[in-house]
Structures are given as C-alpha cells and as structure tokens.
Coordinates of C-alpha atoms in Angstrom, one line a residue:
X100 CA -4.1 -3.4 61.2
X101 CA -3.2 -5.8 63.9
X102 CA -6.1 -4.4 66.1
X103 CA -9.3 -5.3 64.1
X104 CA -11.2 -7.8 64.8
X105 CA -11.6 -11.1 64.3
X106 CA -14.6 -9.8 62.3
X107 CA -13.2 -8.3 59.7
X108 CA -10.4 -10.2 59.6
X109 CA -11.7 -13.3 57.5
X110 CA -14.2 -10.7 55.4
X111 CA -10.7 -9.1 54.7
X112 CA -9.6 -13.2 53.9
X113 CA -12.4 -14.3 52.7
X114 CA -12.5 -11.2 49.8
X115 CA -9.2 -11.7 49.2
X116 CA -10.0 -15.7 48.5
X117 CA -12.7 -14.7 47.3
X118 CA -11.4 -11.8 44.2
X119 CA -8.1 -14.6 43.6
X120 CA -10.6 -17.4 42.7
X121 CA -12.5 -15.0 40.4
X122 CA -9.8 -13.9 39.0
X123 CA -7.9 -16.7 38.3
X124 CA -10.8 -18.5 36.9
X125 CA -11.9 -16.1 34.6
X126 CA -8.4 -15.6 32.7
X127 CA -8.8 -20.0 32.7
X128 CA -12.0 -19.4 31.2
X129 CA -11.0 -17.2 28.8
X130 CA -7.7 -19.0 27.6
X131 CA -10.2 -22.2 26.5
X132 CA -12.6 -20.2 24.9
X133 CA -10.1 -18.1 22.6
X134 CA -7.8 -21.8 22.2
X135 CA -10.7 -23.0 21.3
X136 CA -11.4 -20.3 18.5
X137 CA -7.7 -19.4 17.3
X138 CA -8.0 -23.4 16.5
X139 CA -10.6 -23.5 14.8
X140 CA -10.0 -19.4 12.9
X141 CA -6.4 -18.5 10.5
X142 CA -6.9 -14.8 12.3
X143 CA -3.6 -14.0 14.2
X144 CA -5.0 -11.8 16.0
X145 CA -7.2 -14.4 18.2
X146 CA -3.3 -16.0 19.1
X147 CA -1.5 -12.7 19.5
X148 CA -4.8 -12.2 22.5
X149 CA -3.6 -16.1 23.9
X150 CA -0.3 -15.0 24.5
X151 CA -0.8 -11.8 26.2
X152 CA -3.9 -13.8 28.3
X153 CA -1.6 -16.2 29.2
X154 CA 1.6 -13.9 29.9
X155 CA -0.7 -12.4 33.9
X156 CA 1.0 -12.4 36.1
X157 CA 0.3 -14.5 39.6
X158 CA 2.0 -11.9 41.4
X159 CA -0.8 -10.1 40.1
X160 CA -3.1 -11.7 40.5
X161 CA -1.8 -11.7 44.4
X162 CA -1.2 -8.1 44.7
X163 CA -5.1 -7.1 43.4
X164 CA -6.5 -9.3 45.5
X165 CA -4.7 -8.3 48.7
X166 CA -5.4 -5.1 48.3
X167 CA -9.2 -6.0 48.0
X168 CA -9.2 -7.3 50.7
X169 CA -7.3 -5.1 52.8
X170 CA -10.6 -2.6 51.8
X171 CA -12.4 -4.0 54.8
X172 CA -9.3 -3.5 57.6
X173 CA -9.3 -0.5 59.5
X174 CA -6.2 0.7 58.5
X175 CA -3.7 4.0 59.5
X176 CA -2.9 6.2 56.2
X177 CA 0.8 5.4 55.8
X178 CA 0.0 1.6 55.2
X179 CA -3.0 2.4 53.3
X180 CA -0.1 4.1 50.9
X181 CA 1.6 1.3 51.9
X182 CA -0.5 -1.3 49.9
X183 CA -2.0 1.1 47.8
X184 CA 1.4 2.1 45.8
X185 CA 2.0 -2.5 45.5
X186 CA -1.2 -2.8 43.8
X187 CA -0.5 -0.1 41.7
X188 CA 3.0 -1.3 40.6
X189 CA 1.9 -5.0 40.1
X190 CA -0.5 -3.5 37.4
X191 CA 1.4 -1.0 36.1
X192 CA 4.5 -4.2 35.7
X193 CA 1.9 -6.8 34.2
X194 CA 0.9 -3.7 31.7
X195 CA 4.4 -4.2 30.5
X196 CA 4.4 -7.7 30.1
X197 CA 1.3 -7.9 28.3
X198 CA 3.1 -5.3 26.0
X199 CA 6.1 -6.3 26.2
X200 CA 4.9 -10.4 25.0
X201 CA 2.3 -8.8 22.1
X202 CA 5.6 -7.3 20.3
X203 CA 7.3 -9.3 20.4
X204 CA 4.5 -12.6 19.1
X205 CA 4.2 -9.0 16.7
X206 CA 7.6 -10.1 15.6
X207 CA 7.8 -13.9 15.3
X208 CA 5.5 -12.9 12.9
X209 CA 7.5 -11.5 10.4
X210 CA 9.4 -13.7 11.4
X211 CA 8.4 -17.1 10.1
X212 CA 7.2 -15.3 7.5
X213 CA 8.7 -15.9 3.8
X214 CA 12.3 -16.9 3.3
X215 CA 13.2 -14.0 1.1
X216 CA 11.8 -11.8 3.0
X217 CA 15.1 -11.0 4.8
X218 CA 14.3 -7.1 5.1
X219 CA 11.5 -7.3 6.3
X220 CA 12.3 -9.5 9.1
X221 CA 14.9 -7.0 9.9
X222 CA 12.8 -4.1 9.6
X223 CA 10.6 -6.1 12.3
X224 CA 13.1 -6.9 14.5
X225 CA 15.2 -3.4 14.9
X226 CA 11.0 -1.9 15.5
X227 CA 10.0 -3.7 17.6
X228 CA 13.8 -3.2 20.1
X229 CA 12.4 -0.4 19.5
X230 CA 9.1 -0.4 20.8
X231 CA 10.2 -2.2 23.8
X232 CA 13.1 0.0 24.8
X233 CA 10.1 2.5 24.8
X234 CA 7.5 0.6 26.6
X235 CA 9.9 -0.2 29.9
X236 CA 11.4 3.4 30.0
X237 CA 7.4 4.1 30.2
X238 CA 7.4 1.2 33.3
X239 CA 9.5 2.2 35.0
X240 CA 9.1 5.9 34.7
X241 CA 5.7 5.5 36.3
X242 CA 6.1 3.2 39.4
X243 CA 8.8 5.6 39.9
X244 CA 6.4 8.1 40.2
X245 CA 4.1 5.9 42.2
X246 CA 6.5 5.0 44.8
X247 CA 6.8 8.5 45.4
X248 CA 9.8 9.8 43.3
X249 CA 10.4 12.6 42.3
X250 CA 11.2 12.0 38.1
X251 CA 10.1 15.3 36.7
X252 CA 14.2 15.7 35.9
X253 CA 14.7 12.6 34.7
X254 CA 11.6 13.2 32.8
X255 CA 13.2 16.3 31.7
X256 CA 16.8 15.1 30.7
X257 CA 15.9 12.2 28.6
X258 CA 12.9 14.8 26.6
X259 CA 15.9 17.5 25.6
X260 CA 17.9 13.7 24.9
X261 CA 15.2 12.6 22.8
X262 CA 15.0 15.5 21.3
X263 CA 18.5 16.1 19.9
X264 CA 19.3 12.3 19.6
X265 CA 15.6 12.7 16.5
X266 CA 17.6 16.3 15.5
X267 CA 20.8 14.0 15.0
X268 CA 19.3 11.1 13.1
X269 CA 16.8 12.6 11.9
X270 CA 16.9 11.3 7.8
X271 CA 17.6 8.2 9.8
X272 CA 14.6 7.7 11.7
X273 CA 12.3 8.8 8.8
X274 CA 13.6 6.0 6.7
X275 CA 13.1 4.1 10.2
X276 CA 9.1 4.8 10.1
X277 CA 8.9 4.5 6.3
X278 CA 10.0 1.5 6.5
X279 CA 7.5 0.4 9.2
X280 CA 4.8 2.2 6.9
X281 CA 6.1 0.2 4.3
X282 CA 5.7 -3.1 6.6
X283 CA 2.3 -3.0 8.2
X284 CA 0.3 -0.5 5.2
X285 CA 1.8 -3.2 1.9
X286 CA 1.4 -0.8 -0.2
X287 CA 4.0 -2.9 -2.5
X288 CA 5.4 -6.3 -1.0
X289 CA 9.5 -8.2 -2.8
X290 CA 9.0 -8.6 -6.3
X291 CA 5.3 -6.8 -7.2
X292 CA 6.6 -4.5 -10.5
X293 CA 6.3 -0.7 -9.7
X294 CA 6.3 2.7 -11.5
X295 CA 8.1 5.8 -9.6
X296 CA 8.1 8.4 -12.2
X297 CA 10.3 7.4 -15.0
X298 CA 11.9 4.5 -12.9
X299 CA 9.6 0.6 -13.6
X300 CA 11.3 -2.2 -12.1
X301 CA 10.6 -5.8 -9.6
X302 CA 11.9 -5.1 -6.1
X303 CA 13.7 -6.7 -4.7
X304 CA 14.8 -5.7 -1.2
X305 CA 13.1 -3.8 1.5
X306 CA 15.7 -2.2 4.4
X307 CA 15.3 -0.5 7.8
X308 CA 16.3 2.9 4.8
X309 CA 16.3 1.7 1.6
X310 CA 15.0 0.4 -1.0
X311 CA 16.1 -1.4 -4.1
X312 CA 14.5 -2.5 -7.5
X313 CA 16.1 -4.2 -10.6
X314 CA 15.2 -1.8 -13.7
X315 CA 14.2 -3.1 -17.1
X316 CA 17.6 -2.9 -18.6
X317 CA 19.4 -4.8 -15.5
X318 CA 20.3 -2.3 -13.2
X319 CA 19.7 -1.1 -9.8
X320 CA 18.0 1.1 -8.6
X321 CA 17.8 2.7 -4.8
X322 CA 15.2 5.0 -3.5
X323 CA 15.0 6.6 0.6
X324 CA 12.5 4.5 2.4
X325 CA 11.1 8.3 2.4
X326 CA 11.5 9.2 -0.1
X327 CA 10.0 6.4 -1.7
X328 CA 6.0 6.8 -0.1
X329 CA 6.6 10.5 -0.8
X330 CA 6.7 9.2 -4.8
X331 CA 3.4 7.7 -6.6
X332 CA 4.1 4.5 -6.7
X333 CA 2.0 2.0 -10.0
X334 CA 1.6 -1.1 -8.5
X335 CA 1.3 -3.8 -11.4
X336 CA 1.0 -6.4 -9.8
X337 CA -2.3 -6.2 -8.7
X338 CA -3.6 -4.6 -11.7
X339 CA -6.9 -7.4 -12.4
X340 CA -7.8 -5.8 -16.3
X341 CA -6.2 -3.8 -18.4
X342 CA -8.1 -0.6 -20.1
X343 CA -6.8 -0.2 -23.3
X344 CA -7.5 2.9 -25.7
X345 CA -6.0 3.3 -29.2
X346 CA -6.6 5.8 -32.6
X347 CA -7.4 4.5 -35.4
X348 CA -6.3 7.2 -38.0
X349 CA -7.9 7.3 -41.4
X350 CA -6.9 9.2 -44.4
X351 CA -9.2 11.9 -45.4
X352 CA -11.5 11.5 -49.5
X353 CA -12.8 7.8 -47.5
X354 CA -16.1 7.7 -49.3
X355 CA -19.3 8.1 -46.1
X356 CA -20.2 4.6 -46.8
X357 CA -16.7 3.3 -45.2
X358 CA -16.2 4.9 -42.9
X359 CA -19.6 4.2 -41.0
X360 CA -19.3 0.7 -41.8
X361 CA -14.8 1.3 -39.4
X362 CA -16.7 1.0 -36.3
X363 CA -18.2 -2.5 -37.0
X364 CA -15.9 -3.3 -38.7
X365 CA -13.0 -3.1 -35.8
X366 CA -16.1 -4.1 -33.3
X367 CA -16.2 -7.3 -35.0
X368 CA -11.9 -8.2 -35.0
X369 CA -12.3 -6.8 -30.9
X370 CA -15.0 -9.0 -30.1
X371 CA -13.7 -12.0 -31.8
X372 CA -10.4 -12.1 -28.8
X373 CA -11.0 -12.5 -25.5
X374 CA -12.1 -8.9 -23.9
X375 CA -14.4 -7.1 -22.9
X376 CA -15.3 -4.0 -25.9
X377 CA -16.7 -1.2 -25.0
X378 CA -16.8 1.3 -28.0
X379 CA -16.0 2.9 -31.2
X380 CA -16.8 6.3 -32.3
X381 CA -15.3 8.7 -34.9
X382 CA -13.8 11.3 -32.4
X383 CA -12.3 14.4 -34.3
X384 CA -11.2 16.1 -37.4
X385 CA -7.5 16.4 -37.1
X386 CA -5.1 17.8 -39.3
X387 CA -4.7 15.5 -41.5
X388 CA -6.7 11.9 -40.7
X389 CA -10.7 11.1 -39.5
X390 CA -10.0 9.9 -36.5
X391 CA -11.6 7.0 -34.1
X392 CA -11.3 6.3 -30.4
X393 CA -11.3 2.3 -30.6
X394 CA -12.0 1.2 -25.9
X395 CA -11.3 -2.4 -24.4
X396 CA -10.5 -4.0 -21.7
X397 CA -8.5 -6.6 -21.5
X398 CA -9.2 -9.5 -19.1
X399 CA -6.1 -10.4 -17.9
X400 CA -3.4 -9.0 -15.7
X401 CA -0.4 -10.7 -18.1
X402 CA 1.5 -7.8 -19.5
X403 CA 2.5 -10.1 -22.4
X404 CA -0.7 -11.9 -23.6
X405 CA -1.9 -8.3 -24.0
X406 CA 0.8 -7.5 -26.3
X407 CA 0.2 -11.0 -28.0
X408 CA -4.1 -9.6 -28.2
X409 CA -3.5 -6.4 -29.1
X410 CA -0.6 -7.4 -32.6
X411 CA -3.5 -9.5 -33.2
X412 CA -6.3 -6.9 -33.7
X413 CA -4.0 -4.7 -35.5
X414 CA -2.8 -6.9 -37.8
X415 CA -6.5 -8.0 -38.3
X416 CA -7.4 -4.5 -38.9
X417 CA -5.0 -3.9 -41.7
X418 CA -6.3 -6.7 -44.0
X419 CA -9.6 -6.0 -43.7
X420 CA -8.6 -2.2 -44.1
X421 CA -7.4 -3.6 -47.3
X422 CA -10.2 -5.6 -48.3
X423 CA -12.6 -2.9 -47.9
X424 CA -10.0 -0.8 -49.6
X425 CA -9.4 1.7 -46.8
X426 CA -6.5 3.7 -46.4
X427 CA -5.2 4.4 -43.1
X428 CA -3.8 7.7 -43.0
X429 CA -0.4 9.4 -42.5
X430 CA 1.4 12.9 -41.8
X431 CA 0.4 14.2 -45.3
X432 CA 1.5 18.9 -46.5
X433 CA 0.1 19.1 -49.4
X434 CA 2.2 22.6 -51.4
X435 CA 1.0 24.2 -55.1
X436 CA 3.6 26.1 -56.7
X437 CA 2.4 28.6 -59.5
X438 CA 5.0 30.0 -62.6
X439 CA 3.9 34.2 -62.3
X440 CA 4.9 36.4 -65.4
X441 CA 7.5 38.7 -65.7
X442 CA 5.8 41.8 -64.4
X443 CA 3.9 40.0 -61.9
X444 CA 5.0 40.1 -58.7
X445 CA 3.8 43.6 -56.2
X446 CA 2.5 45.8 -59.6
X447 CA -0.5 46.1 -58.0
X448 CA -1.6 45.7 -54.1
X449 CA -4.6 43.8 -52.8
X450 CA -5.8 40.5 -54.9
X451 CA -6.0 39.9 -57.8
X452 CA -6.3 36.5 -60.1
X453 CA -3.4 34.6 -61.7
X454 CA -3.2 32.1 -64.3
X455 CA -1.5 29.1 -63.2
X456 CA 0.9 27.8 -66.1
X457 CA 1.5 24.7 -63.3
X458 CA 0.2 22.9 -61.3
X459 CA 2.8 20.7 -59.2
X460 CA 2.1 19.1 -56.0
X461 CA 4.8 17.3 -53.5
X462 CA 3.6 15.1 -51.0
X463 CA 6.4 14.8 -47.4

C-alpha cells in the first residue's frame, strides 16, 4: 500500500473526502426537508423516516469513504479484502441500527397511545423486543459470515432449537401473532360492540394471548386471539346506516281495494320518520296471512334511536289499520265436524255425499 505514488495518494484522499462531504451533505439536506414536511403533515411515516435517517452513524460514512478512496490505490489482495470486509460490516451494522430505530419508533407510537389501551401497549412492547432480537441475531450472523467465520453449524443449531421451541409453544406463538394481526389490521378496538357467534358484547381488553368481551348479561367472555380471528366478527360500532326489514301480515278476506291501499298507507307512515323508505310490496300468500314486505334504511347507527323509531312506526301502523278496518292476521285453522247417521261409516268405498247435521268451526 505504501508503495503508491503521490498522485495515487492524492486521488485517493480527494475521492474519500468528496465521498464523505457528499454523504454528509445529502444526509443534512434530506433531514432538513423531511423535518419541514413532518411539521406540516399529521402522518407518522415521515417522522419515522426522519428518526431512521438521523440515526446514520459517522463510522458508516467514514468506512464507505475510505473504501471508495482505496479504489484509487494499488493494494494487494489481502489488505483489499480487509478494507472490503470493514466497509460491508459497517453497512450491515448501520442497517441493523436503522431497523432497530424504526422498531422502537413503532413501539413508542403505541406506548404513547390512549391511556386505557394497556393491552395494545403490552403487545407492542413484547413484539418489538422479539423483532429487535431477531434483527440483531441476523445482523450478527451476517457480520460473522462477512468476516470469514463458518456459521453453518451455528445456523443449523439455531434452526433446530427454533423448531423445537416453536413446536413447544405453537399455541402461544399463534395467539401472539394473532395479537399482532389485531393490532395492525384493527378489526375491532377497545369499546367496540362486536358479535362473535352467539356472543354479543363490548371489547374490554386486548392482550397478548386473549381478548375479553363484556357480554350483555354482564358476564366476561374470554376469547383466544387465534380462535377469535378464525371467527366471523360483526363490528356494530362501525355501522353507519341500518337497513330494517319487517313483514306485515294481513288477514285473508280483506277486500281488494284495502289490499291495494296497504303499500301507500305504510309508505306514508314510514316516510314521516327520519328514514329512507325503500319499498313495500305484497310479496306472498302465507298459510294464514297475506304478507307485505317493508324495507327502509335508518340514517343513524344508534341502536336505541332505531328502536324508538321502529316502535313509533308500529304504533302508527296499528292505529291506521284500525281506522281503515284492516285486520292483522294471526295463526288460525278451521276444523269442521260432521255428524253421520248410524251405518254410514264404512258403508261403501269411494266418496259419498253426506248431509251435515251440524257445522261448527273452532278457531285457534
């Protein structure tokens, strides 16, 4: 290395100095621009990029500058290999630092969240620790491999140990990653009213392994995070509009003109309330009723406001049907009993006219 000419050393020093100056200037310029942008936006992504970029270490810039400067010197193979390995090691460690800063910034985002979101903060802390540990283990193995160490046996040992641990705690790991999925995807949050199978209630706690729901009866229902994500979840807190459908059953024997008037009557009653009326039509002949289907959309997700409105619609419909003398249908069957003369039963096969002595109808 020391046998190089003054010209080569001058070119190497100049290249190294220019590289260092450019890298520092580029880092300073990008930090200034991104900090101004982060101050004008509410997004946390630009804050994360600023934090990661600010963690760029001077040693990494120096190692890259020395490596580029050394390219202008006539260096033997062994010193050149040493310089290359130092530069790659510096870059690997710098990448690990960037990843570590990004993970800690992501963890701090949940740590500084809502005061009642303790479960989510605990999940983010544990997951951040696991991810940081995995990041530094991978970076350490890559540095050892770059320095010329044989890491095949070490990687195999870690792989076998990892498989054994994963098999031993697969249920816990499944719930842990399910907690991560809930935290990132947010199918529900604390305080949301959800329906899972036959369980209805409010989400009270989201932990590393379980999620707890307060049922309508006051009981606490505990779900495993993995089982919860496998279920179909109905989140009613995010309901914006409520589509309501019900059936009005009119009695058989109602005159045709009254049957034709029923849709207009229902339209007037429903339209007098803060809802969007969709349709009302005579849909089917039932076993004991003439069925009208009524559909409207309630404009608010408030459950109790919806019940109050539906109650008013039903009461107004009842009053109007009484005024129009339209009868609601109810389950009914008619049984006719005939008295036969002695000797008529089984007298002959086949149908035979029988004169009824009495005709009584019983209604149920």
